Amino acid sequence: MTRRREPLFGGAGRPILTERLARALRTGERPDSPPIDWIVLMPFFRHFAPRELGLAIAGFLFAAFATPVSAEPGKTFGAETFTLDNGMQVVVISNHRAPVVHHAVWYRVGAADEPPGKSGIAHMLEHLMFKGTDTIAAGEFSKIVARNGGSDNAFTSQDYTGYFQNISADRLPLVMEMEADRMSNLEFSEQDFLTEREVVLEERRSRTDNRAQGQFSEQIGAAQYLSHPYGLPVIGWEHEIRGYTYDDSLNFYRRFYAPNNAILIVAGDITADALRPLAEDTYGRIPAAEVPPRIRPAEPPQLAARRVVMYDARVANPEWMRSYLAPSYRTDEDHQAVALDILSTILGNGPTSRLYQSLVVDRQIATSAGAYYSGGSYDDTRFVVYARPRPGVDLEALETAIDEELAKLIEEGVTEEELERAKFGIQSLAVYSRDNLSTLARIFGVALTSGATVEDIERWPDLVEAVTPDDVLAAARLVLVERQSVTGMLLPEEEEAS
Amino acid sequence: MTVVKTRRFSPLLAVIAFGCLLIAGGAKAAVEVQRVVSPGGIEAWLVEEHTVPFLSMRFAFRGGAKLDPAGKEGLAELASGTLNEGAGDLDALAYQKAIDDNAIRLGFDAGMDEFGGTMETLTERRDKAFELLALALTDPTFDQGAVDRVRGQLLSGLERDTKNPNAVAQKLWQRTVFPNHPYGRPASGTIEGVTAITTDDLHQFVRDRLTRDALVIGVAGDVTAEELGELLDRAFGGLPESGPPFEVAEVAPAASGAVLIERMPQPQSVVVWGQRGVKRTDPDFYTAYVMNHILGGGGFSSRLTEEVREKRGLAYGVYSYLAPRDHAGLFLGGVATQNERVAESLEVIRAEYARLRDEGVSEQELADAKTYITGSFPLTLDSNAEIASRLVGMQITELGIDYLEHRNQLIENVTVEDIKRLAGDLIDPNSFTVVVVGDPVAIEPTAAR
């Protein structure tokens, strides 16, 4: 079938291209100008799945960029929620357009909850969750789903681990039973563990070590956080992956996988009334377990601006980025997160944004420029500005120009016109995101695992609408502070010698 | 205005009747495909969906990057990036502000065989969206400054491609198997070609290629057939009826049997391979489709994933796929594995192709593949964006407006004998052109056989 775009080598195995394309389609930007470390912010999927990855990006962005609007206040998506006796939260987003469902379980555990020295073990466990239970043989889970006309995948981020199936609505009881089964009955062999560890090492090579940008992003992230585990890569450092033991994986599973630490999200051709007995009969039978409180090492005050300069033979064009520590929707004190969503849109989302207009169009010193903010995280997150210079422009000159734009913003704030455009763009996502069940579910999953309530999500549009130019200015002044930043430069290797 | 309605029922019910014992129930979804012909004679296929107030439209002009003139490789690509850089009385910024102010999503793309576009708009901004699209298609400015800016972005991307192992592998493979055909050139162009393109070339591209006789349109969402008819005229009515005819030769990929190695400093090698496949119009297409699903198209249900990843931990991703082009059929595959294990991986992979060629597939494998392919079909029709794209694909490949109704039967018709025959005739691991990009050990480049 003709896809939106079908490169000769399209299909599985090109997740990066898909991300760029998704962004390009969304923002109207050229596909060749992605933010540099997009991948770091993306959840890691169990296997290549370009379509799902694209949707994931949409959903992620939605949550990250803030959420949006509808005619009826507080009823943007019409989600219903209830809680099982064992503490498992259930969210239902009914949509009867097609007789299909997206069924997902999101655990409130991610890479930032790992024990020291075991970076990436949350992601490793996510892979092992497909290795069977006492009743389902290794590797059979996905095959059973496929034999029922469904597809499945899983993903891991700093704050969550999720598992989902897209399947005909009448198969929902089957996948609920299977998903509940592996919540408490996971079983895998030492050999399966060892083989999967090799797979994860290959995944790390593909995502990170084969790409200078991948390694660069990892270094920036590590420099941003002085103490908090968000500084560690979701997939894990290579030497720590090599050191995982069978028991490390199993211990992590036993510690965090319990119904009271999970959220069931079902979107599609189902109602809350119809789902409740199914949920009670599957997940509801699993006893609650004690789960450690979610307390990560906190960041100390960041007093010194950092610089990360990396030279690599695989770099064709230099890249520049700056990452600022920023509050998330959960950690902000006075609704700064929603203002930062608007700020990132005005500053750096698409061809009408300030950075693009200033650096790419007017000054003609960059081929791409932008900004993004990922507010849907449990702890303090990052606000990122990036640019790529035109040939012959050095990174210092580019940085000076960007600093001028940022200074102007902090001095003068944003205009009403800019604010209105950004608000309408963000709010339109409330309509567009309803086109896809996976996107809808992801909006809820990201927000709920980072501390929001269903009501918060439904009312998000009101929050967006209420933002004033002064709010945006205050948020900019709070976040765009040099001593809380990391400035990164990625350069071709030959420049090192000169 | 003519509206021909074709009612379609999702094949899920049929799937389940034909499926294995695990399948016991079923659901029915009606997706009604309408053929809409505007007062001005523009045709589109439409699926109405009024629950969410927006629409998705996909459109494509037959032609694409394969028609880029020699020495101007990248013309279609540069056009895709500059059509929305100012049109009519609007300069680039004014045009893009109009797009953003109305939350319209508009983008163009240059494929090898088609020049395409995608537009999504909220119902309340629909008139504006189609008006802006018309401007881009019929009266783009191609201001020199804007063109040079986008050109710079493309060149920057092409330079990065030279260090990107996936892009290097893809381009080297294409060049090797199609040495004397437009398919051997990258759709994204070349540095020399993109540098040479003028604004006159872009204007001529629009005149010659964005024509009504080459156009197909798919729409899904919150619009009626009557409303769409008017919108179609507004957006596409001003296009010229036809452009200069073109002819592109049929071609088969060179069956070189060569292993090419491009040394790059990285821990993991990116490997791609391929041989001739079947075109979309080939009577064996569905047999090939199911066969590929079993071999390497079905993720965790595929033989390649089982052997390469699950049993041996050699890779995170390994896959095969059919790439039917207008003038060639391709059967391609890829894997990424650490440099030390490239040779072992290729050996395992070639053995799986040989096993398929010699033994075919089992009844159980076929039944499982069919259950998935037919049962998951409705899942691919659950969004306006997907449906609009599918409607365009159906028109491009001339599948007929009722294709969605009988597609699953075409899958069900495939037998193990069909696959055995096709695998025996088609699959030839010795003919593979293999490209390895990385720093592999224990594998040497070989000359073409």
mmCIF file of C-alpha atoms in Angstrom, chain A residues 1-14 20 25-28 30-34 45-48 51 97-101 127 131 139 142-151 166-168 170-171 192 195-196 198-199 202-203 205-207 209-210 213 313-317 319 349 351-352 356-357 360-361 367-368 388 390-391 417 421 424-425 428-429 431-432 434-437, chain B residues 12 16 20 22-29 49 51-54 58 77 80-81 93 96-97 100-105 109-110 114 118 120-122 125 149-150 152-154 156-157 159-160 163 166 170 173-174 265-268 270 272 280 300-301 306 309-317 319 321 325 330 332 336-338 368 371-372 375-376 379 382-387 389-390 393 399 403:
data_model
loop_
_atom_site.group_PDB
_atom_site.id
_atom_site.type_symbol
_atom_site.label_atom_id
_atom_site.label_comp_id
_atom_site.label_asym_id
_atom_site.label_seq_id
_atom_site.Cartn_x
_atom_site.Cartn_y
_atom_site.Cartn_z
ATOM 1 C CA MET A 1 0.000 0.000 0.000
ATOM 2 C CA THR A 2 1.095 3.487 -0.587
ATOM 3 C CA ARG A 3 2.092 5.104 2.635
ATOM 4 C CA ARG A 4 2.437 8.796 3.106
ATOM 5 C CA ARG A 5 5.930 8.399 1.953
ATOM 6 C CA GLU A 6 7.593 5.279 0.800
ATOM 7 C CA PRO A 7 11.351 5.414 0.593
ATOM 8 C CA LEU A 8 12.927 2.516 -1.219
ATOM 9 C CA PHE A 9 14.080 1.147 2.082
ATOM 10 C CA GLY A 10 10.998 2.101 4.004
ATOM 11 C CA GLY A 11 9.359 -0.110 6.524
ATOM 12 C CA ALA A 12 10.893 -1.549 9.612
ATOM 13 C CA GLY A 13 14.306 -0.442 10.593
ATOM 14 C CA ARG A 14 14.074 3.264 9.894
ATOM 15 C CA ARG A 20 11.705 13.153 11.248
ATOM 16 C CA LEU A 25 4.271 16.454 8.658
ATOM 17 C CA ARG A 26 3.213 18.022 11.878
ATOM 18 C CA THR A 27 5.164 21.201 11.782
ATOM 19 C CA GLY A 28 5.662 21.761 8.105
ATOM 20 C CA ARG A 30 11.713 20.106 6.354
ATOM 21 C CA PRO A 31 12.303 16.482 7.276
ATOM 22 C CA ASP A 32 16.011 17.158 7.502
ATOM 23 C CA SER A 33 15.793 19.455 10.458
ATOM 24 C CA PRO A 34 14.863 17.397 13.483
ATOM 25 C CA PHE A 45 10.186 0.427 21.825
ATOM 26 C CA ARG A 46 10.687 -3.274 22.034
ATOM 27 C CA HIS A 47 10.940 -3.591 18.304
ATOM 28 C CA PHE A 48 10.982 -1.413 15.254
ATOM 29 C CA ARG A 51 3.760 3.432 12.535
ATOM 30 C CA ARG A 97 -15.851 4.340 15.010
ATOM 31 C CA ALA A 98 -14.403 0.898 14.288
ATOM 32 C CA PRO A 99 -14.810 -2.409 16.151
ATOM 33 C CA VAL A 100 -11.278 -2.251 17.486
ATOM 34 C CA VAL A 101 -9.536 -1.396 20.719
ATOM 35 C CA HIS A 127 12.040 -7.072 26.585
ATOM 36 C CA LYS A 131 9.647 -14.345 27.262
ATOM 37 C CA GLY A 139 8.088 -15.835 22.486
ATOM 38 C CA SER A 142 3.190 -11.785 20.379
ATOM 39 C CA LYS A 143 2.422 -14.781 18.208
ATOM 40 C CA ILE A 144 -0.877 -15.403 19.983
ATOM 41 C CA VAL A 145 -1.782 -11.746 19.556
ATOM 42 C CA ALA A 146 -0.900 -11.986 15.852
ATOM 43 C CA ARG A 147 -2.911 -15.162 15.405
ATOM 44 C CA ASN A 148 -5.866 -13.161 16.660
ATOM 45 C CA GLY A 149 -5.315 -10.445 14.106
ATOM 46 C CA GLY A 150 -3.700 -8.069 16.558
ATOM 47 C CA SER A 151 -0.388 -6.323 16.856
ATOM 48 C CA ASN A 166 -4.232 -3.137 18.966
ATOM 49 C CA ILE A 167 -6.876 -5.725 18.266
ATOM 50 C CA SER A 168 -10.467 -6.459 17.350
ATOM 51 C CA ASP A 170 -14.042 -8.983 20.685
ATOM 52 C CA ARG A 171 -10.469 -10.141 21.467
ATOM 53 C CA ASP A 192 16.566 -16.424 27.161
ATOM 54 C CA THR A 195 20.160 -13.940 24.381
ATOM 55 C CA GLU A 196 17.946 -10.936 25.057
ATOM 56 C CA GLU A 198 22.631 -9.415 23.289
ATOM 57 C CA VAL A 199 19.551 -8.056 21.528
ATOM 58 C CA GLU A 202 22.404 -4.423 19.454
ATOM 59 C CA GLU A 203 19.532 -2.053 20.107
ATOM 60 C CA ARG A 205 24.320 0.162 18.983
ATOM 61 C CA SER A 206 21.525 0.997 16.531
ATOM 62 C CA ARG A 207 20.048 3.829 18.547
ATOM 63 C CA ASP A 209 26.542 4.140 19.309
ATOM 64 C CA ASN A 210 26.142 3.996 15.541
ATOM 65 C CA GLN A 213 24.088 12.432 17.454
ATOM 66 C CA ALA A 313 34.426 11.618 12.345
ATOM 67 C CA ARG A 314 30.795 10.775 11.545
ATOM 68 C CA VAL A 315 29.643 14.396 11.733
ATOM 69 C CA ALA A 316 28.979 16.059 8.383
ATOM 70 C CA ASN A 317 27.451 19.304 9.689
ATOM 71 C CA GLU A 319 25.154 20.994 15.527
ATOM 72 C CA ASN A 349 8.059 25.283 16.556
ATOM 73 C CA PRO A 351 8.742 28.064 10.114
ATOM 74 C CA THR A 352 6.821 30.926 11.704
ATOM 75 C CA TYR A 356 13.483 29.978 12.479
ATOM 76 C CA GLN A 357 12.574 33.443 11.254
ATOM 77 C CA VAL A 360 17.249 30.759 9.113
ATOM 78 C CA VAL A 361 15.317 33.421 7.200
ATOM 79 C CA THR A 367 19.747 25.744 8.066
ATOM 80 C CA SER A 368 17.459 24.755 10.916
ATOM 81 C CA ARG A 388 22.412 23.825 12.779
ATOM 82 C CA ARG A 390 24.900 27.139 7.442
ATOM 83 C CA PRO A 391 28.195 26.069 5.905
ATOM 84 C CA GLU A 417 -0.544 37.701 18.124
ATOM 85 C CA ARG A 421 -1.341 31.538 17.165
ATOM 86 C CA PHE A 424 -4.817 27.770 18.580
ATOM 87 C CA GLY A 425 -2.139 25.404 17.320
ATOM 88 C CA SER A 428 -6.125 22.034 17.515
ATOM 89 C CA LEU A 429 -4.267 18.979 18.751
ATOM 90 C CA VAL A 431 -9.157 17.540 17.596
ATOM 91 C CA TYR A 432 -6.373 15.988 15.541
ATOM 92 C CA ARG A 434 -8.707 12.056 18.406
ATOM 93 C CA ASP A 435 -8.026 10.540 14.992
ATOM 94 C CA ASN A 436 -6.071 7.699 16.488
ATOM 95 C CA LEU A 437 -6.732 5.421 19.435
ATOM 96 C CA LEU B 12 -13.294 -8.892 9.864
ATOM 97 C CA ILE B 16 -13.049 -14.885 11.611
ATOM 98 C CA CYS B 20 -8.211 -20.633 13.113
ATOM 99 C CA LEU B 22 -8.649 -19.221 18.406
ATOM 100 C CA ILE B 23 -11.019 -16.930 16.642
ATOM 101 C CA ALA B 24 -14.524 -17.274 17.848
ATOM 102 C CA GLY B 25 -16.368 -14.025 17.407
ATOM 103 C CA GLY B 26 -16.328 -11.054 15.179
ATOM 104 C CA ALA B 27 -17.301 -7.513 14.605
ATOM 105 C CA LYS B 28 -18.445 -5.583 11.630
ATOM 106 C CA ALA B 29 -17.373 -2.161 10.569
ATOM 107 C CA GLU B 49 -16.559 10.392 9.222
ATOM 108 C CA THR B 51 -17.465 12.273 14.756
ATOM 109 C CA VAL B 52 -14.413 14.516 14.925
ATOM 110 C CA PRO B 53 -14.525 17.954 13.252
ATOM 111 C CA PHE B 54 -11.607 17.683 10.847
ATOM 112 C CA ARG B 58 -3.990 12.798 0.637
ATOM 113 C CA GLU B 77 12.201 17.080 -3.733
ATOM 114 C CA SER B 80 8.085 19.673 -2.323
ATOM 115 C CA GLY B 81 9.978 21.974 0.005
ATOM 116 C CA LEU B 93 6.157 34.249 6.022
ATOM 117 C CA GLN B 96 3.125 30.100 6.606
ATOM 118 C CA LYS B 97 1.458 32.358 9.127
ATOM 119 C CA ASP B 100 -0.287 28.228 11.325
ATOM 120 C CA ASP B 101 -2.984 30.733 12.287
ATOM 121 C CA ASN B 102 -5.569 28.291 11.013
ATOM 122 C CA ALA B 103 -3.872 25.176 12.452
ATOM 123 C CA ILE B 104 -3.707 23.653 8.985
ATOM 124 C CA ARG B 105 -1.304 20.790 8.438
ATOM 125 C CA ASP B 109 6.622 14.927 -0.529
ATOM 126 C CA ALA B 110 8.519 13.566 -3.497
ATOM 127 C CA GLU B 114 4.602 10.047 -7.227
ATOM 128 C CA THR B 118 -1.100 15.674 2.703
ATOM 129 C CA GLU B 120 -5.418 18.124 7.416
ATOM 130 C CA THR B 121 -7.768 20.846 8.477
ATOM 131 C CA LEU B 122 -10.300 21.545 11.157
ATOM 132 C CA ARG B 125 -11.006 26.358 8.799
ATOM 133 C CA ARG B 149 17.178 28.698 1.781
ATOM 134 C CA VAL B 150 15.357 25.423 1.242
ATOM 135 C CA GLY B 152 20.578 24.894 1.619
ATOM 136 C CA GLN B 153 18.523 22.705 3.922
ATOM 137 C CA LEU B 154 18.384 19.919 1.361
ATOM 138 C CA SER B 156 22.778 20.020 4.440
ATOM 139 C CA GLY B 157 20.658 16.873 4.657
ATOM 140 C CA GLU B 159 25.774 15.994 3.329
ATOM 141 C CA ARG B 160 24.616 14.364 6.521
ATOM 142 C CA LYS B 163 27.812 9.944 7.127
ATOM 143 C CA ASN B 166 21.395 3.734 6.562
ATOM 144 C CA GLN B 170 20.309 2.541 0.590
ATOM 145 C CA TRP B 173 22.268 -0.508 -3.223
ATOM 146 C CA GLN B 174 20.018 1.452 -5.587
ATOM 147 C CA PRO B 265 33.858 3.829 11.681
ATOM 148 C CA GLN B 266 31.017 2.437 13.781
ATOM 149 C CA PRO B 267 30.430 -0.562 16.065
ATOM 150 C CA GLN B 268 27.504 -1.973 14.136
ATOM 151 C CA VAL B 270 24.077 -1.845 8.546
ATOM 152 C CA VAL B 272 20.799 -4.389 3.174
ATOM 153 C CA ARG B 280 1.752 -4.554 -7.432
ATOM 154 C CA PHE B 300 7.909 -11.626 15.940
ATOM 155 C CA SER B 301 5.974 -14.119 13.874
ATOM 156 C CA GLU B 306 12.971 -16.060 15.105
ATOM 157 C CA ARG B 309 17.004 -12.282 16.987
ATOM 158 C CA GLU B 310 15.116 -14.722 19.178
ATOM 159 C CA LYS B 311 17.413 -17.743 18.875
ATOM 160 C CA ARG B 312 20.768 -16.071 18.425
ATOM 161 C CA GLY B 313 20.528 -12.502 19.689
ATOM 162 C CA LEU B 314 22.256 -11.262 16.549
ATOM 163 C CA ALA B 315 20.183 -8.143 16.009
ATOM 164 C CA TYR B 316 17.492 -5.848 17.322
ATOM 165 C CA GLY B 317 15.809 -5.652 13.941
ATOM 166 C CA TYR B 319 13.217 -7.758 8.185
ATOM 167 C CA TYR B 321 9.707 -6.560 2.498
ATOM 168 C CA ARG B 325 7.530 0.188 -7.899
ATOM 169 C CA LEU B 330 11.833 -5.551 -5.577
ATOM 170 C CA LEU B 332 14.375 -6.375 -0.062
ATOM 171 C CA ALA B 336 21.959 -4.257 11.724
ATOM 172 C CA THR B 337 24.424 -6.288 13.734
ATOM 173 C CA GLN B 338 27.774 -5.824 15.445
ATOM 174 C CA ASP B 368 -1.369 -18.049 11.074
ATOM 175 C CA THR B 371 -5.308 -14.798 10.316
ATOM 176 C CA TYR B 372 -3.014 -11.921 11.118
ATOM 177 C CA GLY B 375 -7.679 -9.811 11.013
ATOM 178 C CA SER B 376 -5.425 -6.806 11.392
ATOM 179 C CA LEU B 379 -6.853 -1.895 12.459
ATOM 180 C CA ASP B 382 -9.015 3.319 12.038
ATOM 181 C CA SER B 383 -7.957 6.887 11.334
ATOM 182 C CA ASN B 384 -8.734 9.519 8.730
ATOM 183 C CA ALA B 385 -5.074 9.896 7.884
ATOM 184 C CA GLU B 386 -4.642 6.179 7.220
ATOM 185 C CA ILE B 387 -7.835 5.901 5.215
ATOM 186 C CA SER B 389 -3.642 7.472 2.302
ATOM 187 C CA ARG B 390 -5.104 4.058 1.549
ATOM 188 C CA GLY B 393 -2.882 3.913 -2.919
ATOM 189 C CA LEU B 399 -7.309 -1.728 -7.358
ATOM 190 C CA TYR B 403 -10.996 -3.338 -3.148
#
